[in-house]
Short mmCIF file of C-alpha atoms in Angstrom, two decimals:
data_model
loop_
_atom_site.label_atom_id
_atom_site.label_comp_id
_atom_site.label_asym_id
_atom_site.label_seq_id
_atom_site.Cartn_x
_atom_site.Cartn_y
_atom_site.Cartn_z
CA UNK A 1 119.12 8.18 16.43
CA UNK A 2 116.93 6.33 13.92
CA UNK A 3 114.60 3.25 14.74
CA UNK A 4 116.60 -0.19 14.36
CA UNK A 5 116.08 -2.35 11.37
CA UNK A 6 113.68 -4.91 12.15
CA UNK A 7 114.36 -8.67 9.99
CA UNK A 8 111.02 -10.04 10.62
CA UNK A 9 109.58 -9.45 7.52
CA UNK A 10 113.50 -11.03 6.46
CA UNK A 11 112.31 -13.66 3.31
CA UNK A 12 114.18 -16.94 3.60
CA UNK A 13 112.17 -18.75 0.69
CA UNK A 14 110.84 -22.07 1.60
CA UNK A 15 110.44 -24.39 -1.18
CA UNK A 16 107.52 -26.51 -1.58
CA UNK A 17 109.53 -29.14 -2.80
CA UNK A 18 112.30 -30.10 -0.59
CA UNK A 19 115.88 -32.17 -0.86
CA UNK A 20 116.70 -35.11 1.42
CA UNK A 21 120.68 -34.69 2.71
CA UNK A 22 121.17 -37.35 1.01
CA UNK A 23 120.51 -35.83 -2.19
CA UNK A 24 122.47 -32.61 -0.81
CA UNK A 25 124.88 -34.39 -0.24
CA UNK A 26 125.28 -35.84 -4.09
CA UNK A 27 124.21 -32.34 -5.80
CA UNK A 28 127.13 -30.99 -3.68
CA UNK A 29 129.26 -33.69 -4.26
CA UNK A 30 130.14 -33.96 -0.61
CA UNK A 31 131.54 -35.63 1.81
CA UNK A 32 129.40 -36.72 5.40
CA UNK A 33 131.56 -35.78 8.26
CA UNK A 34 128.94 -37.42 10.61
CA UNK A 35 125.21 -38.17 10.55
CA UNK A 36 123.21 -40.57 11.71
CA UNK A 37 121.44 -41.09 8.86
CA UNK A 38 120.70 -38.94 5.48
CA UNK A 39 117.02 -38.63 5.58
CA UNK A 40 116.13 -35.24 6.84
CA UNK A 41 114.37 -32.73 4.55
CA UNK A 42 115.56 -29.34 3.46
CA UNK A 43 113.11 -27.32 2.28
CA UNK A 44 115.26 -24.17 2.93
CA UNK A 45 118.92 -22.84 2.91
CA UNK A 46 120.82 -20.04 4.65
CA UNK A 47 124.46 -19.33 3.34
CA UNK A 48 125.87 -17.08 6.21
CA UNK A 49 129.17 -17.29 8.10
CA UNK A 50 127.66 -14.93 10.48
CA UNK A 51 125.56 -16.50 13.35
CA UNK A 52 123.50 -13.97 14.30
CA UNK A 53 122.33 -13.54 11.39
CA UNK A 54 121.20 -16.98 11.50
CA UNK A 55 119.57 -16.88 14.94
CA UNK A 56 117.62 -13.76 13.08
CA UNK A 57 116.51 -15.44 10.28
CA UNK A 58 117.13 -18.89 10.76
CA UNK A 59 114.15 -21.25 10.53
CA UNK A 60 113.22 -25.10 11.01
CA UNK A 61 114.12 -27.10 7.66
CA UNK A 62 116.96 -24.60 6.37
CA UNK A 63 120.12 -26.15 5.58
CA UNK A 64 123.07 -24.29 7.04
CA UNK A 65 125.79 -23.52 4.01
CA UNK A 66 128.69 -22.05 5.81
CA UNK A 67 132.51 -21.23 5.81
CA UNK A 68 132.44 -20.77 9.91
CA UNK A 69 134.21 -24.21 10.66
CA UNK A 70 133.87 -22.86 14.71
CA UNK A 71 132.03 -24.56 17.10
CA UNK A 72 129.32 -21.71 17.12
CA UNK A 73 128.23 -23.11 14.13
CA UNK A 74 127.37 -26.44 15.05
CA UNK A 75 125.64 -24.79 18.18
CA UNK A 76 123.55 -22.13 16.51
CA UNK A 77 122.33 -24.83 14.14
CA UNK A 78 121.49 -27.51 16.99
CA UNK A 79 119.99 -24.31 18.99
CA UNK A 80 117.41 -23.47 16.36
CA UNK A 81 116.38 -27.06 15.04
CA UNK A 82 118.34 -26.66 11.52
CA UNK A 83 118.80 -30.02 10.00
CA UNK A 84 122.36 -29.92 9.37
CA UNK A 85 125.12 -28.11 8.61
CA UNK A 86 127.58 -27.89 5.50
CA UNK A 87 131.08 -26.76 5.30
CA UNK A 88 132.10 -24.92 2.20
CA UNK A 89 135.92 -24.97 0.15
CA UNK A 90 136.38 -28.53 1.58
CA UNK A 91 136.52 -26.95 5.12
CA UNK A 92 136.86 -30.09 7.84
CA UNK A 93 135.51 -30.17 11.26
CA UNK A 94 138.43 -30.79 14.38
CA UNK A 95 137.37 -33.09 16.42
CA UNK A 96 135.71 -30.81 19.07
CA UNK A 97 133.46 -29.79 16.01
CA UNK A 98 132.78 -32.93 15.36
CA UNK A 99 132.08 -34.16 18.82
CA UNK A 100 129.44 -31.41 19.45
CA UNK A 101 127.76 -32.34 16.24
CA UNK A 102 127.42 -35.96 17.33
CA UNK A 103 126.55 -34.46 20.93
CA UNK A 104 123.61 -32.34 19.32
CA UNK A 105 122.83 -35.19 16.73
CA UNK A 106 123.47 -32.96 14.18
CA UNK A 107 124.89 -33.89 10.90
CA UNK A 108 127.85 -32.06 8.96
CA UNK A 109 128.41 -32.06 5.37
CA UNK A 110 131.68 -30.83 3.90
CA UNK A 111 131.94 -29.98 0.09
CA UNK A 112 134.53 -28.91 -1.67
CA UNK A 113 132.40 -25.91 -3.98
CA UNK A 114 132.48 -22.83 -3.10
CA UNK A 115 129.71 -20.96 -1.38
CA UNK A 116 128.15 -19.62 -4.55
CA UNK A 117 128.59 -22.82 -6.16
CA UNK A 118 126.79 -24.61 -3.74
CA UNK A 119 124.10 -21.84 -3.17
CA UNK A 120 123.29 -21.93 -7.06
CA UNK A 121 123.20 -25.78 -7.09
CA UNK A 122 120.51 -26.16 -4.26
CA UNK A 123 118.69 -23.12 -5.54
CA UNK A 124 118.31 -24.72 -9.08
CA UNK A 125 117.24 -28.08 -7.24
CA UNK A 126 114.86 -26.68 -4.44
CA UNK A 127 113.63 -23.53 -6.86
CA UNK A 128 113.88 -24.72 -10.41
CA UNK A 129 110.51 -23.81 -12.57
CA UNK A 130 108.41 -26.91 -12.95
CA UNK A 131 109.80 -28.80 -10.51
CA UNK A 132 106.60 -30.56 -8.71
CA UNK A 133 108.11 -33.49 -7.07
CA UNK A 134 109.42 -34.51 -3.47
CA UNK B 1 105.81 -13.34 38.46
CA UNK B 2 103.25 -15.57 39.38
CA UNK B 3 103.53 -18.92 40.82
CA UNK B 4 107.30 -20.02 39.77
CA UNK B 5 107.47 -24.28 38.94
CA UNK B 6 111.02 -24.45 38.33
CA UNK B 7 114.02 -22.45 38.93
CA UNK B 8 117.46 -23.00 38.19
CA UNK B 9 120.63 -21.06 38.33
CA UNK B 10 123.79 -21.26 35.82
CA UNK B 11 127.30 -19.81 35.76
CA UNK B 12 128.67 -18.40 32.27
CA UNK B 13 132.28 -17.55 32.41
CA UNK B 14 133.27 -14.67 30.37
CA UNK B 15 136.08 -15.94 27.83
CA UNK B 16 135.08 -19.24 28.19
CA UNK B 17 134.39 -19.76 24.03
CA UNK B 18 134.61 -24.18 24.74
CA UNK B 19 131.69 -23.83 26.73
CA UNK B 20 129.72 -20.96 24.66
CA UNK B 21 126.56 -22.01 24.13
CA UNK B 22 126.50 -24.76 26.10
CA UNK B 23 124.11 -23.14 29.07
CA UNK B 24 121.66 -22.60 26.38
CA UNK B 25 121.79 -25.99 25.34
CA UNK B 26 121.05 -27.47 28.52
CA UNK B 27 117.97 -25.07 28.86
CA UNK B 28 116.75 -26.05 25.78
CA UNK B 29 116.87 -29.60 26.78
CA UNK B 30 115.32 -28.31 30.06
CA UNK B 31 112.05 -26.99 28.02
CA UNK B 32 111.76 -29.59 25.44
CA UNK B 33 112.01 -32.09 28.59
CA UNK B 34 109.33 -30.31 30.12
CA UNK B 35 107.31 -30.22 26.55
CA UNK B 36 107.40 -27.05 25.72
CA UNK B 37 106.07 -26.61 21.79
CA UNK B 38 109.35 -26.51 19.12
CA UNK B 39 108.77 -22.38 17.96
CA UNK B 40 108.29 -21.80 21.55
CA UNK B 41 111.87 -23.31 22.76
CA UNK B 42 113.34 -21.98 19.73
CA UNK B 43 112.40 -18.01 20.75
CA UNK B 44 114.06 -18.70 24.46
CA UNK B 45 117.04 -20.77 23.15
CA UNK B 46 118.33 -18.09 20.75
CA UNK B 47 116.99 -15.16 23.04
CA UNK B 48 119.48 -16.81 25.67
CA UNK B 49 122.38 -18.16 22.89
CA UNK B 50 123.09 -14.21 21.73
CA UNK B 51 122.85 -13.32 26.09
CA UNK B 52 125.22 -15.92 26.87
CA UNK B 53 127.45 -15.06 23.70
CA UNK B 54 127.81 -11.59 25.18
CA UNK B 55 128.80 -12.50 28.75
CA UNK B 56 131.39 -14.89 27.00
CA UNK B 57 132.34 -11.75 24.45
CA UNK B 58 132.65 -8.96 27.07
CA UNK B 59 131.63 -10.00 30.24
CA UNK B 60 133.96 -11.76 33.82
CA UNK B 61 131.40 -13.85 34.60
CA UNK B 62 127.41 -14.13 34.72
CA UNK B 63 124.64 -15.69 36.32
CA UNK B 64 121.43 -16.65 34.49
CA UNK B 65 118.40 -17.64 36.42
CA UNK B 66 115.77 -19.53 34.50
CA UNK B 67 112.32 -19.57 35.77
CA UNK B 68 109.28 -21.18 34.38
CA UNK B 69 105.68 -21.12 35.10
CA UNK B 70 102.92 -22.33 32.68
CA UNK B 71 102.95 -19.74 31.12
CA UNK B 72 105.83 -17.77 30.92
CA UNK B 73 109.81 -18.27 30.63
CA UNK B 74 112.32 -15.70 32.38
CA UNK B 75 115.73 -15.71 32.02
CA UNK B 76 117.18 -13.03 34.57
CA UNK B 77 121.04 -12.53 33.68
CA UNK B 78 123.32 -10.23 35.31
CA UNK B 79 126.94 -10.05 34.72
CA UNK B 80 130.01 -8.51 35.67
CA UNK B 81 131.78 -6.65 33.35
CA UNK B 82 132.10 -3.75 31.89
CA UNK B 83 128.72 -2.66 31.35
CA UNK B 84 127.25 -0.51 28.54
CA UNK B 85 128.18 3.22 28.43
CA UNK B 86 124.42 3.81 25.51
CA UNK B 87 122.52 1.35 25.45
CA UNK B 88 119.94 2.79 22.82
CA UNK B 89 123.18 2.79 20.80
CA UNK B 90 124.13 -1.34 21.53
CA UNK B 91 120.05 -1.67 20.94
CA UNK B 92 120.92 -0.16 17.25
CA UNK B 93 121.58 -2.86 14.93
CA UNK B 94 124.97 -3.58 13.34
CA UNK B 95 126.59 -1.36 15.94
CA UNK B 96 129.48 -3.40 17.94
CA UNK B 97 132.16 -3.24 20.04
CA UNK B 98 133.32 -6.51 18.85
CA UNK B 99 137.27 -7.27 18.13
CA UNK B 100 138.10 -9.59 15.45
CA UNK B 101 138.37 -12.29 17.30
CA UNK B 102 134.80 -12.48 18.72
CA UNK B 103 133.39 -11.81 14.57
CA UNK B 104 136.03 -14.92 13.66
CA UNK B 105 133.31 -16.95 15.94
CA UNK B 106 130.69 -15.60 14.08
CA UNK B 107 129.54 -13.02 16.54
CA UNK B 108 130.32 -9.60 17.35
CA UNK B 109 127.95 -7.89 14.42
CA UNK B 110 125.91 -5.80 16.42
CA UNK B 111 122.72 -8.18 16.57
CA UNK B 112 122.78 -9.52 19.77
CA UNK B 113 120.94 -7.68 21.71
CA UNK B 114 118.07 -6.73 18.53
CA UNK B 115 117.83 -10.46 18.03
CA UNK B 116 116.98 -11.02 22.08
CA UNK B 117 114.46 -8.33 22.07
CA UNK B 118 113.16 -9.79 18.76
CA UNK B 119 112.55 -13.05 20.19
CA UNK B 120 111.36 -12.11 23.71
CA UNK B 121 107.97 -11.01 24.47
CA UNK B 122 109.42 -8.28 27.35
CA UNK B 123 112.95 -7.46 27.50
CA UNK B 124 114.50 -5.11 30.25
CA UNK B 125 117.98 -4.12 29.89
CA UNK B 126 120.16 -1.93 32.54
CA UNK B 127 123.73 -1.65 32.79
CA UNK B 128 126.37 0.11 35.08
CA UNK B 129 129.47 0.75 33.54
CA UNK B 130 132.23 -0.84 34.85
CA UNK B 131 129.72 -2.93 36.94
CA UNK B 132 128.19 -5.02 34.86
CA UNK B 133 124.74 -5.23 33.01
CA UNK B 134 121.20 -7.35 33.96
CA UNK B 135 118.58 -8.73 31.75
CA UNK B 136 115.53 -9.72 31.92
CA UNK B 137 114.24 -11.76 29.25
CA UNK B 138 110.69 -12.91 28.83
CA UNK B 139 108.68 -15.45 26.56
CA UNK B 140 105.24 -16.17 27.13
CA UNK B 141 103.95 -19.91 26.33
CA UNK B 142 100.87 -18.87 24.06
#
């Protein structure tokens, strides 16, 4: 029986530039299903639909891109201090979703791209050569 | 343990996917009220989010005990259910037991228990089968 994997040395790139949600929200042409406000920075994102594999390699800052429309997604994100979630293919929250969300303070972004779509979009803005603002 | 400053005991009911998570939650409240540092609360939280997911996956019912001192956190969880026939083998990840159902919630890949012993500074597993399984998770402050 062979050693397990270990994920710590797991890369999630961090970007030194990072996105407001408000300008995730307009790269990913999306709609806000609830936030307080739009101002928290993402200097990170995870596209997973699995939740472990977010509590493995999950990390303050990174944006949660996800087709899981479950409550276990709004709690994995509010458990490990990720500063929102979004909802792929137009997915929308039910209201005990929701409720949790607003609960945790959490906001939740739904776009209608696709995962890849909206993985290549964020990539470009968070990891495009050059790019020395924010 | 040393000198114990808080203690407090939860119930998790097994099948009880509302509510999943929501023990975990209220501990992590608990530490941040207490002002525990951010990475520190994050370790315990998700150390005790993939326990609690497992009592809710497989488990009757549980009881997690929570004890702090200055510097460590326990959680001491021990369920009834039906307990793990290898554990080296649920240690391994990506191995499972999971039915659909539980991976439609975005569990149920065979991390559960890696991730715990990933993010806890001693972990002690034991199990019983058809009895149940206890673990005790620890995360020291520094």
């Amino acid at each position: 029986m062979g050693e397990p994997v270990e994920f710590e040395r797991t890369i999630v790139r961090v970007s030194p530039a990072s996105l407001t949600l408000a300008e995730v929200r307009d790269l990913l042409e999306a709609e806000v299903c609830w936030a307080q406000d739009l101002t928290a920075q993402v200097s990170a994102v995870g596209a997973a639909d699995l939740m472990s594999d977010v509590l493995a390699f999950g990390r303050p800052g990174m944006l949660l891109l996800t087709g899981l429309n479950a409550p276990q997604a709004v709690r994995t994100a509010a458990l490990t201090d990720l500063p929102a979630v979004v909802f792929v293919r137009g997915k929308q929250p039910g209201p005990e979703v929701l409720a949790m969300a607003q609960q945790a303070g959490l906001p939740l972004l739904s776009t209608p791209l696709t995962m890849f779509e909206a993985s290549g979009r964020l990539y470009g803005a968070l990891f495009a050569a050059g790019r020395t603002d924010a | 343990m040393t000198e114990v400053h808080f203690s407090r005991a939860f119930e998790i009911r097994g099948g009880d996917i509302t509510n999943a998570g929501r023990v975990s939650t209220e501990i992590k409240d608990l530490l941040k009220g207490m002002g525990c540092n951010a990475s520190f609360i994050r370790r315990v939280a998700i150390a005790s989010y993939e326990a609690e997911m497992n009592v809710v996956m497989y488990a009757r019912r549980a009881t997690l005990v929570l004890h702090v001192t200055p510097e460590v956190v326990e959680l001491d969880l021990t369920d009834e259910g039906p307990g793990i026939p290898d554990i080296d083998l649920a240690m391994q990840e990506g191995y499972s037991t999971a039915t659909s159902e539980m991976r439609e919630m975005g569990f149920g890949a065979g991390m559960g228990l890696p991730n715990i012993r990933r993010n806890s500074d001693q972990f002690v597993i034991d199990s019983v089968v058809d009895r149940g399984t206890h673990l005790t998770i620890r995360v020291h402050m520094a």
